[in-house]
mmCIF file of C-alpha atoms in Angstrom:
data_model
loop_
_atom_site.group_PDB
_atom_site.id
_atom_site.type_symbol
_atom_site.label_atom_id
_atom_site.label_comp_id
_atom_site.label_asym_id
_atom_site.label_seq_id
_atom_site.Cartn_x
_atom_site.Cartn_y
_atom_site.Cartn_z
ATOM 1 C CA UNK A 915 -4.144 15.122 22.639
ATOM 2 C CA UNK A 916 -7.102 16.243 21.436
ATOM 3 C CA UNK A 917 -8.211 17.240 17.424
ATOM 4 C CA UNK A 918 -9.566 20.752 16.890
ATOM 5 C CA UNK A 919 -13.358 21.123 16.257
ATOM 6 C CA UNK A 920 -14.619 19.427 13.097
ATOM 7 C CA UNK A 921 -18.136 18.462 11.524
ATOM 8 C CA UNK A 922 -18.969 15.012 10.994
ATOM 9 C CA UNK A 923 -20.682 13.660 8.395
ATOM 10 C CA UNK A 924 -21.904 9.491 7.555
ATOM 11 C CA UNK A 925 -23.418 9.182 4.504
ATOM 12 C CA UNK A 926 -25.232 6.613 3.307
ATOM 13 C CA UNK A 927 -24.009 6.246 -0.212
ATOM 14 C CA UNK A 928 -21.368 7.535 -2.645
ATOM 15 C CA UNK A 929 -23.294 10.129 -3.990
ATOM 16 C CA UNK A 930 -23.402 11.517 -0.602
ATOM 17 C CA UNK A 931 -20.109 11.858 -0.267
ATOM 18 C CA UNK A 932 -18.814 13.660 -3.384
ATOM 19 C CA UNK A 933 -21.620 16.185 -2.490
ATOM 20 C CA UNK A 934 -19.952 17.043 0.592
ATOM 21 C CA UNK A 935 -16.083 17.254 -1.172
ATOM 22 C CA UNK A 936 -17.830 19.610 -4.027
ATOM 23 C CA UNK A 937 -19.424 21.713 -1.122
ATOM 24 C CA UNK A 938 -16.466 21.544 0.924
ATOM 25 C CA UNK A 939 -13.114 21.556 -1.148
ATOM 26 C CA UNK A 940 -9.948 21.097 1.083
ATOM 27 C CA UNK A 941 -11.840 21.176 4.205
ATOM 28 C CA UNK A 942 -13.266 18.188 4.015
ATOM 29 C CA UNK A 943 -11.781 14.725 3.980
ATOM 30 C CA UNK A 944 -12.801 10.918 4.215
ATOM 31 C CA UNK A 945 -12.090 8.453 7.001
ATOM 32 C CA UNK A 946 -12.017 4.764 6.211
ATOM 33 C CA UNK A 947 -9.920 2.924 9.358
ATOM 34 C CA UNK A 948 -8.514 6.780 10.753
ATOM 35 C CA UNK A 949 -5.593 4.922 11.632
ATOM 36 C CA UNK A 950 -3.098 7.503 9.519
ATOM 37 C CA UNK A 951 -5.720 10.520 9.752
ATOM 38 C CA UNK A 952 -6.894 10.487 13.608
ATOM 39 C CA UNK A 953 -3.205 10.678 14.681
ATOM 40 C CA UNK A 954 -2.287 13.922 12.819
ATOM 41 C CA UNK A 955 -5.212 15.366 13.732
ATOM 42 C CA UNK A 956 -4.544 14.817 17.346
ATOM 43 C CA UNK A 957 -1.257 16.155 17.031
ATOM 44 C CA UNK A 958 -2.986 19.238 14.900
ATOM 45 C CA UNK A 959 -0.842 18.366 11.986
ATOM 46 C CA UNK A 960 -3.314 17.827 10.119
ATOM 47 C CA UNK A 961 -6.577 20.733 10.513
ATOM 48 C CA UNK A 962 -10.093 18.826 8.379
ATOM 49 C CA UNK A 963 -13.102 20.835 9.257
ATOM 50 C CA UNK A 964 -15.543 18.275 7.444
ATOM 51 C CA UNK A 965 -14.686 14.612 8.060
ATOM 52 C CA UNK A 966 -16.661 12.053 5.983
ATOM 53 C CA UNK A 967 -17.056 8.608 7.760
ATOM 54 C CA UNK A 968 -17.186 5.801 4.811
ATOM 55 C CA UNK A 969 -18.218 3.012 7.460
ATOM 56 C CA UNK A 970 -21.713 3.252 6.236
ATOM 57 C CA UNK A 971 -20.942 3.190 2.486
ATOM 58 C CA UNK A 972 -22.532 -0.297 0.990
ATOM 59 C CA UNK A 973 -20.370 -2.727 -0.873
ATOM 60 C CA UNK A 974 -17.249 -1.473 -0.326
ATOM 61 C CA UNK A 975 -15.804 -4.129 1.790
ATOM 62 C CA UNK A 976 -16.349 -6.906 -0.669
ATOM 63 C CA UNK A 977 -13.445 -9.212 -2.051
ATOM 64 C CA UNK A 978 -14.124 -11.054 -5.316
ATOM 65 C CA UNK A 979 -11.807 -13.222 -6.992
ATOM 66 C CA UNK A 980 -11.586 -14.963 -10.175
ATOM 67 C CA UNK A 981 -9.168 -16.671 -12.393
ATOM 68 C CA UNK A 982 -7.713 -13.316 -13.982
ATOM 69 C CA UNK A 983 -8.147 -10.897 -11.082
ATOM 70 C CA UNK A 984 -8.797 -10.013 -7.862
ATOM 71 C CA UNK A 985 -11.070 -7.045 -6.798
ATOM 72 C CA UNK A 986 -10.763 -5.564 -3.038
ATOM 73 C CA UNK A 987 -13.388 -3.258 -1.726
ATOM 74 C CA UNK A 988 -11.520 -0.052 -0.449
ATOM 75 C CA UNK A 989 -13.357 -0.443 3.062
ATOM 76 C CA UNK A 990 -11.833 -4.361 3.361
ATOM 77 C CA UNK A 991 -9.700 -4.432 6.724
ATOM 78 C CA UNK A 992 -6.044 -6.145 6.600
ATOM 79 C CA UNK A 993 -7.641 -8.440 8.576
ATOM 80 C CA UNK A 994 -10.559 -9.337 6.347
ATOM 81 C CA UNK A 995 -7.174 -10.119 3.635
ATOM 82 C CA UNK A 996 -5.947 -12.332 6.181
ATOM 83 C CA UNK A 997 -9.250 -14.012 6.651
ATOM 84 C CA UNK A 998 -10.140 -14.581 3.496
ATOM 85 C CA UNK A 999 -9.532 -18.503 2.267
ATOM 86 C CA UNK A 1000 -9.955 -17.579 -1.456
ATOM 87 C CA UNK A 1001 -7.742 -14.521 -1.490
ATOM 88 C CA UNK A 1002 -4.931 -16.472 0.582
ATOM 89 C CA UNK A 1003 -4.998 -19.020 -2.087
ATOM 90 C CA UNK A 1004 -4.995 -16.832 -4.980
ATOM 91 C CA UNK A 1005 -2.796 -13.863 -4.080
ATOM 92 C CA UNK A 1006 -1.078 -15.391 -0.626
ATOM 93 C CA UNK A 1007 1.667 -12.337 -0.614
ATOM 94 C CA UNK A 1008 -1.441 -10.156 0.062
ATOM 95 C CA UNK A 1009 -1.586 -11.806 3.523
ATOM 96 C CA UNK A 1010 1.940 -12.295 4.296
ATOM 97 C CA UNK A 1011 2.099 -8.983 3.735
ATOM 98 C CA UNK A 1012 -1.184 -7.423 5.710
ATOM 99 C CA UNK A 1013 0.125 -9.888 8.713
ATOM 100 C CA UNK A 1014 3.472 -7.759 8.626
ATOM 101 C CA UNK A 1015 1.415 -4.111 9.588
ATOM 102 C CA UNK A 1016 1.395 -2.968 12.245
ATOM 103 C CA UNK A 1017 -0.277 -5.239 15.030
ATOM 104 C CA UNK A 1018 -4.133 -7.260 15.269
ATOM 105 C CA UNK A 1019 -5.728 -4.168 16.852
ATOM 106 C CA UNK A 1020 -4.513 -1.797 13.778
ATOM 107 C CA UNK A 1021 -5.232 -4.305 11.066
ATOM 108 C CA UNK A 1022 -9.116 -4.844 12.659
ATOM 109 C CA UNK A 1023 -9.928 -1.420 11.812
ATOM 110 C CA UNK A 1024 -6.948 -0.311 8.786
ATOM 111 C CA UNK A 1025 -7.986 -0.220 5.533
ATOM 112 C CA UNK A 1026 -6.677 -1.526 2.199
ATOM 113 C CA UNK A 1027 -8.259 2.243 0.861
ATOM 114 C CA UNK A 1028 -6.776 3.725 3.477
ATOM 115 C CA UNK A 1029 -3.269 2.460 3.564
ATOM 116 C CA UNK A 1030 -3.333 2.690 -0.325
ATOM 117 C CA UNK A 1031 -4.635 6.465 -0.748
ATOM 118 C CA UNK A 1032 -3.588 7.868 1.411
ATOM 119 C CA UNK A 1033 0.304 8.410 0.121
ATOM 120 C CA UNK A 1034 2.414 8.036 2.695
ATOM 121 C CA UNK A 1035 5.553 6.621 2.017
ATOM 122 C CA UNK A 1036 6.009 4.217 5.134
ATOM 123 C CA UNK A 1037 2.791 1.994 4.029
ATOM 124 C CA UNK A 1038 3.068 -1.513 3.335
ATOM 125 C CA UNK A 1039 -0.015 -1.524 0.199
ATOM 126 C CA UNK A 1040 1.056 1.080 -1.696
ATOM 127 C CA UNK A 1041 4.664 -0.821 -3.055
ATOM 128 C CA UNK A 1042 2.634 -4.845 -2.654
ATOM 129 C CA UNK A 1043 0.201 -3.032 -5.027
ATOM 130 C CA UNK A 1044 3.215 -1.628 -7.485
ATOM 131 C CA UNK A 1045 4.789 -5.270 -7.606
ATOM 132 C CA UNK A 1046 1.187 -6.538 -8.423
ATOM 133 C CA UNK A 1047 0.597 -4.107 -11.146
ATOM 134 C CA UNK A 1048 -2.829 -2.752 -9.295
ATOM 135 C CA UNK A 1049 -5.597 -0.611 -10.853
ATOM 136 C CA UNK A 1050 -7.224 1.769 -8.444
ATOM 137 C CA UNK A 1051 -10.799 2.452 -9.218
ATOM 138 C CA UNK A 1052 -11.833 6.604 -8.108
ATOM 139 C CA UNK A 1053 -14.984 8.199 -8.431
ATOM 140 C CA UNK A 1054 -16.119 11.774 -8.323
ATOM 141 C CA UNK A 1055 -18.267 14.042 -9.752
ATOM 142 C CA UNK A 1056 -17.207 13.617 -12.991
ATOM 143 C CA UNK A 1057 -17.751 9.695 -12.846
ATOM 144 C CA UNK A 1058 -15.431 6.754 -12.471
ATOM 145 C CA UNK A 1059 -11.994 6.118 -13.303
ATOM 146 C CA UNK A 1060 -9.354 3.709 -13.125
ATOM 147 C CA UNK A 1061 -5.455 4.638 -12.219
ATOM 148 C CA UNK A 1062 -2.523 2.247 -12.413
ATOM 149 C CA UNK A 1063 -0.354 1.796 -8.756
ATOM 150 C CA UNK A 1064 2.742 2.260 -10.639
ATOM 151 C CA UNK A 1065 1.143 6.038 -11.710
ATOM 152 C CA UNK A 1066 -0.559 6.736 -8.682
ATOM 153 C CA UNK A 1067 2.153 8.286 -6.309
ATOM 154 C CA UNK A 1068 3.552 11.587 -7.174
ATOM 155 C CA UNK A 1069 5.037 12.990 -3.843
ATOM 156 C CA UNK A 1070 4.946 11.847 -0.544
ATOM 157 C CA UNK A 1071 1.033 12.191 0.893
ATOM 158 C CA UNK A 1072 0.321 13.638 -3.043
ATOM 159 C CA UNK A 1073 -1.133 11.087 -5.239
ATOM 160 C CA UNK A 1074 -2.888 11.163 -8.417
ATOM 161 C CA UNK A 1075 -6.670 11.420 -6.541
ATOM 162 C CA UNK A 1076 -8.164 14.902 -7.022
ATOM 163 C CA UNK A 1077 -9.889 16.403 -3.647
ATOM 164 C CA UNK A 1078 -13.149 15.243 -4.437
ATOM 165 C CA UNK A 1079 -12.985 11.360 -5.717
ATOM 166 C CA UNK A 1080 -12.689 8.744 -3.702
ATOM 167 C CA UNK A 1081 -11.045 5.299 -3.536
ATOM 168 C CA UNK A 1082 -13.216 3.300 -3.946
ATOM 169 C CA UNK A 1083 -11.793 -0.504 -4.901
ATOM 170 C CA UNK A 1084 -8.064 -2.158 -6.243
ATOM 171 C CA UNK A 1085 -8.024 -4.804 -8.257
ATOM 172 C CA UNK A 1086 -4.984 -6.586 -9.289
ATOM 173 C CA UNK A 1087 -4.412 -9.576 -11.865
ATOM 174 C CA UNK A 1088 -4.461 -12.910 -10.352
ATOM 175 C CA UNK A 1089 -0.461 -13.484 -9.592
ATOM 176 C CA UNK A 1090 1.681 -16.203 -10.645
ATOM 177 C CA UNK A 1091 4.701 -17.912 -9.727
ATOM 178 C CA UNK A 1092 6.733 -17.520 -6.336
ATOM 179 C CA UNK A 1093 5.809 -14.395 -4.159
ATOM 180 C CA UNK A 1094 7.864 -12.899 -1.067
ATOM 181 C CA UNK A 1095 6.881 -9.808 1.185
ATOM 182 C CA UNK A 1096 10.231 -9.413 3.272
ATOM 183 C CA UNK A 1097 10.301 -6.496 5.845
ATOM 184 C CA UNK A 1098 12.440 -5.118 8.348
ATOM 185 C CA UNK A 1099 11.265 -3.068 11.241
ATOM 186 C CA UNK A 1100 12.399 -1.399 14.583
ATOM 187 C CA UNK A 1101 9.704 -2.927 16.696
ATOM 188 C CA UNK A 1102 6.519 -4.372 16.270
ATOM 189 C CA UNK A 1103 3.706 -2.200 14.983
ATOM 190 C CA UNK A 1104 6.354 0.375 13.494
ATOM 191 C CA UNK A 1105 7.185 1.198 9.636
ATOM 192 C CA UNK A 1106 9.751 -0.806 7.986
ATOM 193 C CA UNK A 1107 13.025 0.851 7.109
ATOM 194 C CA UNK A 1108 13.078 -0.901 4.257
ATOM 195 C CA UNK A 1109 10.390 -3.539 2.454
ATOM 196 C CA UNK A 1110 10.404 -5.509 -0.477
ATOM 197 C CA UNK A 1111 7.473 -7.145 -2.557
ATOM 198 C CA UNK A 1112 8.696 -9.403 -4.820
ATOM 199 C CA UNK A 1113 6.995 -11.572 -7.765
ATOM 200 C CA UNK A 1114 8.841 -14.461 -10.136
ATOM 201 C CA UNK A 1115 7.856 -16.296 -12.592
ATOM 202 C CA UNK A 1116 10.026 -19.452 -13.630
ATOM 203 C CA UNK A 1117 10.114 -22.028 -16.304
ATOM 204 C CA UNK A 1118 12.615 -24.860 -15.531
ATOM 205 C CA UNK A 1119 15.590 -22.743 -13.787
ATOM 206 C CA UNK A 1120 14.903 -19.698 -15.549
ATOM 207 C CA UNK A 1121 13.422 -16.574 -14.567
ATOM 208 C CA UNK A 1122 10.769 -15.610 -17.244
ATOM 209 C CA UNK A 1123 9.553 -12.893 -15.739
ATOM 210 C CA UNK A 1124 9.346 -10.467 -12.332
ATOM 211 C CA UNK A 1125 8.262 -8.065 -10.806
ATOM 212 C CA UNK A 1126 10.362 -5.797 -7.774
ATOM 213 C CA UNK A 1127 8.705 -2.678 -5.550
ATOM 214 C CA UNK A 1128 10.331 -1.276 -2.721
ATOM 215 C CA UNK A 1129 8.892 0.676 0.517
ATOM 216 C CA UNK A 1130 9.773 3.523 2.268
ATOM 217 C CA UNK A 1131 13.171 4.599 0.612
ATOM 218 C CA UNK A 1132 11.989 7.231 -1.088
ATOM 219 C CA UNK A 1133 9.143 9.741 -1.270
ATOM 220 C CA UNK A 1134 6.759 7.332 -3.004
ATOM 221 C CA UNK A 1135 6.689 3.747 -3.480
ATOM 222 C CA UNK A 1136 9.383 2.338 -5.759
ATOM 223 C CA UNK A 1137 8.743 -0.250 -8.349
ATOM 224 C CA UNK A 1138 12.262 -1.340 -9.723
ATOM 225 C CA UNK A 1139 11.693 -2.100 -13.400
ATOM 226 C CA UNK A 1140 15.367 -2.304 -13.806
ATOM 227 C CA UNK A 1141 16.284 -4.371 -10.739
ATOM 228 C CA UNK A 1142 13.378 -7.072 -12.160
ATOM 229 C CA UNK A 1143 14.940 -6.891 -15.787
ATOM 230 C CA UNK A 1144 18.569 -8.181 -14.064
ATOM 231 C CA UNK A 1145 16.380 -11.199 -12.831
ATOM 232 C CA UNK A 1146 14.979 -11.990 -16.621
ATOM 233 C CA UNK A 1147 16.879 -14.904 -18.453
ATOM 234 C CA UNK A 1148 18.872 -15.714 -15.537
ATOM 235 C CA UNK A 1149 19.449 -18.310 -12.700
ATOM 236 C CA UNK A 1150 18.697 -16.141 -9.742
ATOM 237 C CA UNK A 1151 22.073 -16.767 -9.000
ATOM 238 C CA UNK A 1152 24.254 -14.717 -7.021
ATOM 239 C CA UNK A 1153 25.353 -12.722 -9.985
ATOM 240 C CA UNK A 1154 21.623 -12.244 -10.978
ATOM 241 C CA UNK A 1155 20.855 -11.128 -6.996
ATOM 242 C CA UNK A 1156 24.063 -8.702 -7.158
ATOM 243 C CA UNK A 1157 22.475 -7.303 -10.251
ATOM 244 C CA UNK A 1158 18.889 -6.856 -8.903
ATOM 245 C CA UNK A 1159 19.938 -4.936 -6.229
ATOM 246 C CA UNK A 1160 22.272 -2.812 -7.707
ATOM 247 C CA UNK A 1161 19.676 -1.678 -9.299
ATOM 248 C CA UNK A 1162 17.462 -1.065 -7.172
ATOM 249 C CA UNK A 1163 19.692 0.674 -4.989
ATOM 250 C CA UNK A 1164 19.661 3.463 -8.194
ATOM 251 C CA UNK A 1165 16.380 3.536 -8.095
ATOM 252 C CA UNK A 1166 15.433 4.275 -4.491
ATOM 253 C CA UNK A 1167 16.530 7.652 -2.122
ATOM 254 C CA UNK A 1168 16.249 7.240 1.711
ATOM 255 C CA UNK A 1169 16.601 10.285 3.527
ATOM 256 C CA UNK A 1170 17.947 10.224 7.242
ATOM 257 C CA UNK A 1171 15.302 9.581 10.333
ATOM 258 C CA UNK A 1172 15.145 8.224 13.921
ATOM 259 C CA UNK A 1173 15.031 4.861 11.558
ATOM 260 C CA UNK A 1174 18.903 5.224 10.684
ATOM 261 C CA UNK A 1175 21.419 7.273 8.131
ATOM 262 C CA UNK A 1176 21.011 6.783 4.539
ATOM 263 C CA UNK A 1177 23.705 4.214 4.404
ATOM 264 C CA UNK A 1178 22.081 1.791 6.859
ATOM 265 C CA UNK A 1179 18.762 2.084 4.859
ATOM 266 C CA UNK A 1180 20.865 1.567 2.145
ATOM 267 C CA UNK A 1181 22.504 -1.903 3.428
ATOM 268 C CA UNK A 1182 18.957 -2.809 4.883
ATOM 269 C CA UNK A 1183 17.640 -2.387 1.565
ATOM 270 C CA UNK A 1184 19.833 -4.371 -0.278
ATOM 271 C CA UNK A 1185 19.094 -7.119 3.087
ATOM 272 C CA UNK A 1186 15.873 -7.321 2.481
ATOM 273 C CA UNK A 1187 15.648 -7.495 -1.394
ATOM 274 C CA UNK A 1188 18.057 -10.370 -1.545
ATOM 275 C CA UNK A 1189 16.175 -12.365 1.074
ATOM 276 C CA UNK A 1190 12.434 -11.725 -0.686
ATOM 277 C CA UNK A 1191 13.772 -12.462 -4.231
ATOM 278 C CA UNK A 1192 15.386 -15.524 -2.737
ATOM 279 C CA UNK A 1193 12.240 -16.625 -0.757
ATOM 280 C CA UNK A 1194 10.289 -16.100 -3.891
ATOM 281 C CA UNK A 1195 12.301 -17.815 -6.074
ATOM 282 C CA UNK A 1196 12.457 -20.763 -4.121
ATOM 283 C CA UNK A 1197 8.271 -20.637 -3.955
ATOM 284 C CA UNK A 1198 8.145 -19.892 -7.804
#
C-alpha cells in the first residue's frame, strides 16, 4: 500500500520545526520512529501533507540519570532503554518493559516520543510512564512546558499536546522498591490485551506505598489510584490482591475487538495485575 503524496521536511533544529507546524496547522505532523504513523498512512487512514522528520534534531536521544530522576530524550529507541547499563540499574521496569514491544526490528527504530505522544491506547509507555509518575517536557511557539503522564491522555489518539509543540523529553523520578511490567499478548509483536505496570514500596512486610497503571482497557492509559490505595498498610496478601483488582477493574472499560469480548479482557486484566503486583512485591 502506498501513502498519498506528502512534502517532506528534516530540519536541523527545533526552531525549525515549530516554524513548519505554525505555517502548516493540521497538515503537518512529526515523525520520530514512523512505526504508528507510516502504517495509517499506508492504509490512507491517516492523510499528513507536511511530514517533519526529527532524525536530525540534536540532543534528543540522550538519557541522563541521577539519584532523583531520570531524563529520556524523546528520539531514544526502546532499544537504546534496553542498552543502557545505568538506566537498567536505576529504573530496570523501563527495560522489562521496552523488551515486551513489539519485536528487535520495531524497538531499533520506535521511539520513547513516539510511543508516548502519540495517544494510542494499545502502547506499552504511555501506562509504564503513569505508574512512574512521568513529566513530559513540550515545546512550541510559545516556549516550553512540562505536563504530568497521569494528565496527558484525554481520548484515545487526543492528548494534552497542541498541534504545534512537540515532545521533546520524559523524565521520571528515580523509582524505588519492587517493580513488575506483566503483559499478555496474542502473538509476538502484537498489543497486549491487557498490561500492568506496577511499583511497591515496602518496609518490613508492609506495603508503604504503590503505584498501579493499566494498558489498553480503556481509551487512555489507566493509572489505578484506588487499586494502589487497597495495597497501602497491608500484607499483599490475598485479601490485599482481591482488593487491588477490584478496583481496578472499576476503573478500566475494554471495549470488544479481534483481541476478545469485554469479559475476557476483563479476566485477563485481573490475570495480569495479580501476577505484576505479586512479581513486584516479591522484588520490593
Amino acid at each position: 500500500m502506498i501513502p498519498a503524496a506528502f512534502e517532506y521536511y528534516r530540519p536541523k533544529d527545533l526552531s525549525g520545526v515549530i516554524s513548519i507546524l505554525e505555517e502548516h496547522g493540521d497538515d503537518a505532523r512529526v515523525i520520530a520512529g514512523g512505526h504508528s504513523l507510516i502504517p495509517m498512512m499506508k492504509l490512507r487512514m491517516a492523510d499528513v501533507p507536511h511530514l517533519i522528520d526529527l532524525q536530525d534534531i540534536p540532543g534528543m536521544s540522550e538519557i541522563t540519570v541521577t539519584a532523583d530522576a531520570i531524563t529520556i530524550g524523546a528520539m531514544t529507541t526502546q532499544h537504546d532503554i534496553i542498552d543502557h547499563d545505568g538506566l537498567a540499574a536505576a529504573a530496570p521496569i523501563l527495560r522489562e518493559a521496552a523488551l515486551q514491544i513489539a519485536d528487535p526490528q520495531v524497538r531499533y527504530m520506535g521511539t520513547v516520543g513516539g510511543n508516548v505522544a502519540n495517544g494510542d491506547p494499545g502502547n506499552d509507555m504511555p501506562g509504564l510512564m503513569q505508574c512512574l509518575n512521568a513529566t513530559f517536557t513540550l515545546v512550541g511557539p510559545d516556549g516550553e512546558r512540562t505536563v504530568p503522564a497521569r494528565e496527558f491522555y484525554e481520548a484515545a489518539y487526543m492528548t494534552a499536546r497542541e498541534d504545534e509543540e512537540i515532545l521533546t523529553a520524559v523524565t521520571i523520578p528515580t523509582p524505588k522498591g519492587g517493580y513488575a511490567y506483566e503483559k499478555q499478548k496474542r502473538k509476538i509483536g502484537d498489543y497486549a490485551t491487557a498490561a500492568a505496570a506496577v511499583q511497591i514500596i515496602k518496609d518490613g512486610d508492609t506495603c508503604t506505598a504503590a503505584s498501579i497503571a493499566m494498558t489498553n482497557l480503556s481509551d487512555t492509559p489507566i493509572w489505578s489510584e484506588d487499586a494502589a490505595a487497597a495495597l497501602v498498610g497491608t500484607s499483599v496478601d490475598s485479601a490485599a490482591l482481591k482488593a487491588a483488582v477490584d478496583a481496578m477493574l472499576v476503573d478500566i472499560d475494554p471495549s470488544e475487538d479481534n483481541r476478545g469480548p469485554v469479559a475476557f479482557k476483563r479476566h485477563v486484566a485481573g490475570v495480569i495485575l495479580t501476577r505484576a503486583i505479586e512479581r513486584a512485591w516479591s522484588r520490593a
